[in-house]
mmCIF file of N, CA and C in Angstrom:
data_model
loop_
_atom_site.group_PDB
_atom_site.id
_atom_site.type_symbol
_atom_site.label_atom_id
_atom_site.label_comp_id
_atom_site.label_asym_id
_atom_site.label_seq_id
_atom_site.Cartn_x
_atom_site.Cartn_y
_atom_site.Cartn_z
ATOM 1 N N MET Z 231 3.638 -2.124 -1.026
ATOM 2 C CA MET Z 231 2.686 -1.576 -0.167
ATOM 3 C C MET Z 231 1.677 -2.669 0.136
ATOM 4 N N GLU Z 232 1.157 -2.667 1.367
ATOM 5 C CA GLU Z 232 0.116 -3.610 1.766
ATOM 6 C C GLU Z 232 -1.161 -2.843 2.088
ATOM 7 N N VAL Z 233 -2.271 -3.375 1.614
ATOM 8 C CA VAL Z 233 -3.581 -2.805 1.915
ATOM 9 C C VAL Z 233 -4.247 -3.746 2.910
ATOM 10 N N TYR Z 234 -4.687 -3.188 4.022
ATOM 11 C CA TYR Z 234 -5.292 -3.996 5.081
ATOM 12 C C TYR Z 234 -6.803 -3.881 5.065
ATOM 13 N N ARG Z 235 -7.458 -4.897 5.605
ATOM 14 C CA ARG Z 235 -8.919 -4.865 5.697
ATOM 15 C C ARG Z 235 -9.322 -3.750 6.650
ATOM 16 N N PRO Z 236 -10.524 -3.229 6.483
ATOM 17 C CA PRO Z 236 -10.968 -2.141 7.371
ATOM 18 C C PRO Z 236 -11.259 -2.629 8.784
ATOM 19 N N ARG Z 237 -11.259 -1.705 9.717
ATOM 20 C CA ARG Z 237 -11.615 -1.958 11.115
ATOM 21 C C ARG Z 237 -10.747 -3.034 11.766
ATOM 22 N N LEU Z 238 -9.464 -2.779 11.814
ATOM 23 C CA LEU Z 238 -8.538 -3.703 12.464
ATOM 24 C C LEU Z 238 -8.790 -3.727 13.963
ATOM 25 N N ALA Z 239 -8.562 -4.883 14.566
ATOM 26 C CA ALA Z 239 -8.808 -5.039 16.004
ATOM 27 C C ALA Z 239 -7.722 -4.383 16.851
ATOM 28 N N GLY Z 240 -6.495 -4.362 16.357
ATOM 29 C CA GLY Z 240 -5.390 -3.822 17.148
ATOM 30 C C GLY Z 240 -4.591 -2.805 16.363
ATOM 31 N N PRO Z 241 -3.594 -2.208 17.005
ATOM 32 C CA PRO Z 241 -2.796 -1.166 16.350
ATOM 33 C C PRO Z 241 -1.805 -1.702 15.314
ATOM 34 N N VAL Z 242 -1.433 -2.971 15.413
ATOM 35 C CA VAL Z 242 -0.460 -3.555 14.486
ATOM 36 C C VAL Z 242 -1.152 -4.630 13.649
ATOM 37 N N PRO Z 243 -1.256 -4.423 12.330
ATOM 38 C CA PRO Z 243 -1.917 -5.410 11.478
ATOM 39 C C PRO Z 243 -1.149 -6.731 11.456
ATOM 40 N N GLN Z 244 -1.885 -7.815 11.343
ATOM 41 C CA GLN Z 244 -1.310 -9.149 11.229
ATOM 42 C C GLN Z 244 -1.304 -9.560 9.754
ATOM 43 N N ALA Z 245 -0.538 -10.582 9.424
ATOM 44 C CA ALA Z 245 -0.402 -11.023 8.035
ATOM 45 C C ALA Z 245 -1.742 -11.411 7.412
ATOM 46 N N ASP Z 246 -2.642 -11.994 8.191
ATOM 47 C CA ASP Z 246 -3.931 -12.421 7.636
ATOM 48 C C ASP Z 246 -4.888 -11.252 7.389
ATOM 49 N N GLU Z 247 -4.503 -10.053 7.770
ATOM 50 C CA GLU Z 247 -5.338 -8.868 7.551
ATOM 51 C C GLU Z 247 -4.978 -8.123 6.263
ATOM 52 N N VAL Z 248 -3.956 -8.606 5.544
ATOM 53 C CA VAL Z 248 -3.566 -8.012 4.265
ATOM 54 C C VAL Z 248 -4.552 -8.502 3.204
ATOM 55 N N VAL Z 249 -5.174 -7.569 2.489
ATOM 56 C CA VAL Z 249 -6.131 -7.953 1.449
ATOM 57 C C VAL Z 249 -5.590 -7.719 0.038
ATOM 58 N N ALA Z 250 -4.554 -6.869 -0.094
ATOM 59 C CA ALA Z 250 -3.969 -6.601 -1.406
ATOM 60 C C ALA Z 250 -2.549 -6.063 -1.226
ATOM 61 N N THR Z 251 -1.736 -6.233 -2.267
ATOM 62 C CA THR Z 251 -0.365 -5.722 -2.230
ATOM 63 C C THR Z 251 -0.017 -5.057 -3.565
ATOM 64 N N ALA Z 252 0.962 -4.180 -3.503
ATOM 65 C CA ALA Z 252 1.487 -3.535 -4.703
ATOM 66 C C ALA Z 252 2.980 -3.324 -4.496
ATOM 67 N N VAL Z 253 3.731 -3.457 -5.572
ATOM 68 C CA VAL Z 253 5.181 -3.243 -5.530
ATOM 69 C C VAL Z 253 5.503 -2.109 -6.489
ATOM 70 N N ARG Z 254 6.372 -1.235 -6.049
ATOM 71 C CA ARG Z 254 6.731 -0.071 -6.858
ATOM 72 C C ARG Z 254 8.196 0.274 -6.625
ATOM 73 N N SER Z 255 8.873 0.703 -7.659
ATOM 74 C CA SER Z 255 10.267 1.114 -7.552
ATOM 75 C C SER Z 255 10.356 2.510 -6.946
ATOM 76 N N LEU Z 256 11.320 2.700 -6.066
ATOM 77 C CA LEU Z 256 11.532 4.021 -5.474
ATOM 78 C C LEU Z 256 12.279 4.965 -6.408
ATOM 79 N N VAL Z 257 12.819 4.443 -7.487
ATOM 80 C CA VAL Z 257 13.595 5.248 -8.429
ATOM 81 C C VAL Z 257 12.735 6.353 -9.048
ATOM 82 N N ASP Z 258 11.456 6.065 -9.297
ATOM 83 C CA ASP Z 258 10.573 7.022 -9.967
ATOM 84 C C ASP Z 258 9.873 7.983 -9.012
ATOM 85 N N ILE Z 259 10.142 7.888 -7.708
ATOM 86 C CA ILE Z 259 9.440 8.698 -6.720
ATOM 87 C C ILE Z 259 10.410 9.699 -6.099
ATOM 88 N N ASP Z 260 10.007 10.954 -6.061
ATOM 89 C CA ASP Z 260 10.796 11.983 -5.379
ATOM 90 C C ASP Z 260 10.380 11.968 -3.913
ATOM 91 N N LEU Z 261 11.185 11.356 -3.071
ATOM 92 C CA LEU Z 261 10.842 11.186 -1.660
ATOM 93 C C LEU Z 261 10.843 12.492 -0.877
ATOM 94 N N THR Z 262 11.327 13.565 -1.485
ATOM 95 C CA THR Z 262 11.314 14.866 -0.809
ATOM 96 C C THR Z 262 10.107 15.713 -1.208
ATOM 97 N N ASP Z 263 9.289 15.206 -2.117
ATOM 98 C CA ASP Z 263 8.138 15.957 -2.625
ATOM 99 C C ASP Z 263 6.839 15.285 -2.190
ATOM 100 N N GLU Z 264 6.059 15.983 -1.374
ATOM 101 C CA GLU Z 264 4.803 15.435 -0.851
ATOM 102 C C GLU Z 264 3.846 15.027 -1.974
ATOM 103 N N ARG Z 265 3.796 15.799 -3.038
ATOM 104 C CA ARG Z 265 2.899 15.468 -4.155
ATOM 105 C C ARG Z 265 3.318 14.178 -4.837
ATOM 106 N N SER Z 266 4.617 13.970 -4.980
ATOM 107 C CA SER Z 266 5.125 12.749 -5.592
ATOM 108 C C SER Z 266 4.793 11.532 -4.731
ATOM 109 N N LEU Z 267 4.966 11.669 -3.422
ATOM 110 C CA LEU Z 267 4.629 10.571 -2.511
ATOM 111 C C LEU Z 267 3.137 10.268 -2.536
ATOM 112 N N SER Z 268 2.322 11.310 -2.507
ATOM 113 C CA SER Z 268 0.865 11.123 -2.539
ATOM 114 C C SER Z 268 0.432 10.424 -3.824
ATOM 115 N N ALA Z 269 0.992 10.838 -4.936
ATOM 116 C CA ALA Z 269 0.661 10.222 -6.219
ATOM 117 C C ALA Z 269 1.110 8.768 -6.261
ATOM 118 N N ALA Z 270 2.268 8.470 -5.704
ATOM 119 C CA ALA Z 270 2.765 7.093 -5.682
ATOM 120 C C ALA Z 270 1.845 6.195 -4.862
ATOM 121 N N VAL Z 271 1.403 6.681 -3.715
ATOM 122 C CA VAL Z 271 0.480 5.895 -2.885
ATOM 123 C C VAL Z 271 -0.847 5.719 -3.608
ATOM 124 N N ARG Z 272 -1.388 6.801 -4.159
ATOM 125 C CA ARG Z 272 -2.663 6.734 -4.881
ATOM 126 C C ARG Z 272 -2.593 5.720 -6.023
ATOM 127 N N ASP Z 273 -1.530 5.782 -6.820
ATOM 128 C CA ASP Z 273 -1.376 4.866 -7.946
ATOM 129 C C ASP Z 273 -1.179 3.430 -7.480
ATOM 130 N N SER Z 274 -0.435 3.242 -6.397
ATOM 131 C CA SER Z 274 -0.206 1.897 -5.869
ATOM 132 C C SER Z 274 -1.503 1.269 -5.374
ATOM 133 N N VAL Z 275 -2.315 2.041 -4.681
ATOM 134 C CA VAL Z 275 -3.604 1.525 -4.199
ATOM 135 C C VAL Z 275 -4.490 1.154 -5.385
ATOM 136 N N ALA Z 276 -4.496 1.992 -6.408
ATOM 137 C CA ALA Z 276 -5.328 1.735 -7.583
ATOM 138 C C ALA Z 276 -4.910 0.471 -8.325
ATOM 139 N N HIS Z 277 -3.622 0.118 -8.263
ATOM 140 C CA HIS Z 277 -3.122 -1.047 -8.992
ATOM 141 C C HIS Z 277 -2.801 -2.240 -8.091
ATOM 142 N N ALA Z 278 -3.174 -2.171 -6.840
ATOM 143 C CA ALA Z 278 -2.892 -3.275 -5.908
ATOM 144 C C ALA Z 278 -3.631 -4.536 -6.347
ATOM 145 N N GLU Z 279 -2.958 -5.659 -6.198
ATOM 146 C CA GLU Z 279 -3.520 -6.959 -6.561
ATOM 147 C C GLU Z 279 -3.999 -7.678 -5.308
ATOM 148 N N PRO Z 280 -5.176 -8.302 -5.367
ATOM 149 C CA PRO Z 280 -5.671 -9.049 -4.205
ATOM 150 C C PRO Z 280 -4.698 -10.158 -3.798
ATOM 151 N N VAL Z 281 -4.623 -10.424 -2.515
ATOM 152 C CA VAL Z 281 -3.761 -11.477 -1.984
ATOM 153 C C VAL Z 281 -4.488 -12.809 -2.111
ATOM 154 N N SER Z 282 -3.802 -13.802 -2.662
ATOM 155 C CA SER Z 282 -4.407 -15.139 -2.735
ATOM 156 C C SER Z 282 -4.157 -15.867 -1.428
ATOM 157 N N ARG Z 283 -5.136 -16.528 -0.943
ATOM 158 C CA ARG Z 283 -5.030 -17.241 0.333
ATOM 159 C C ARG Z 283 -5.100 -18.719 0.119
#
């Protein structure tokens, strides 16, 4: 997952607008369950690592 800086200028983010990333396995996520997806996103954002430039 990529976290972008706020207030993007255009509809499609550019590579330099990524401020943090997180990687997660899809094996542990029930893609048919909205709660599972929401929890996966929430946890990924909480554990995202800043991008080094």
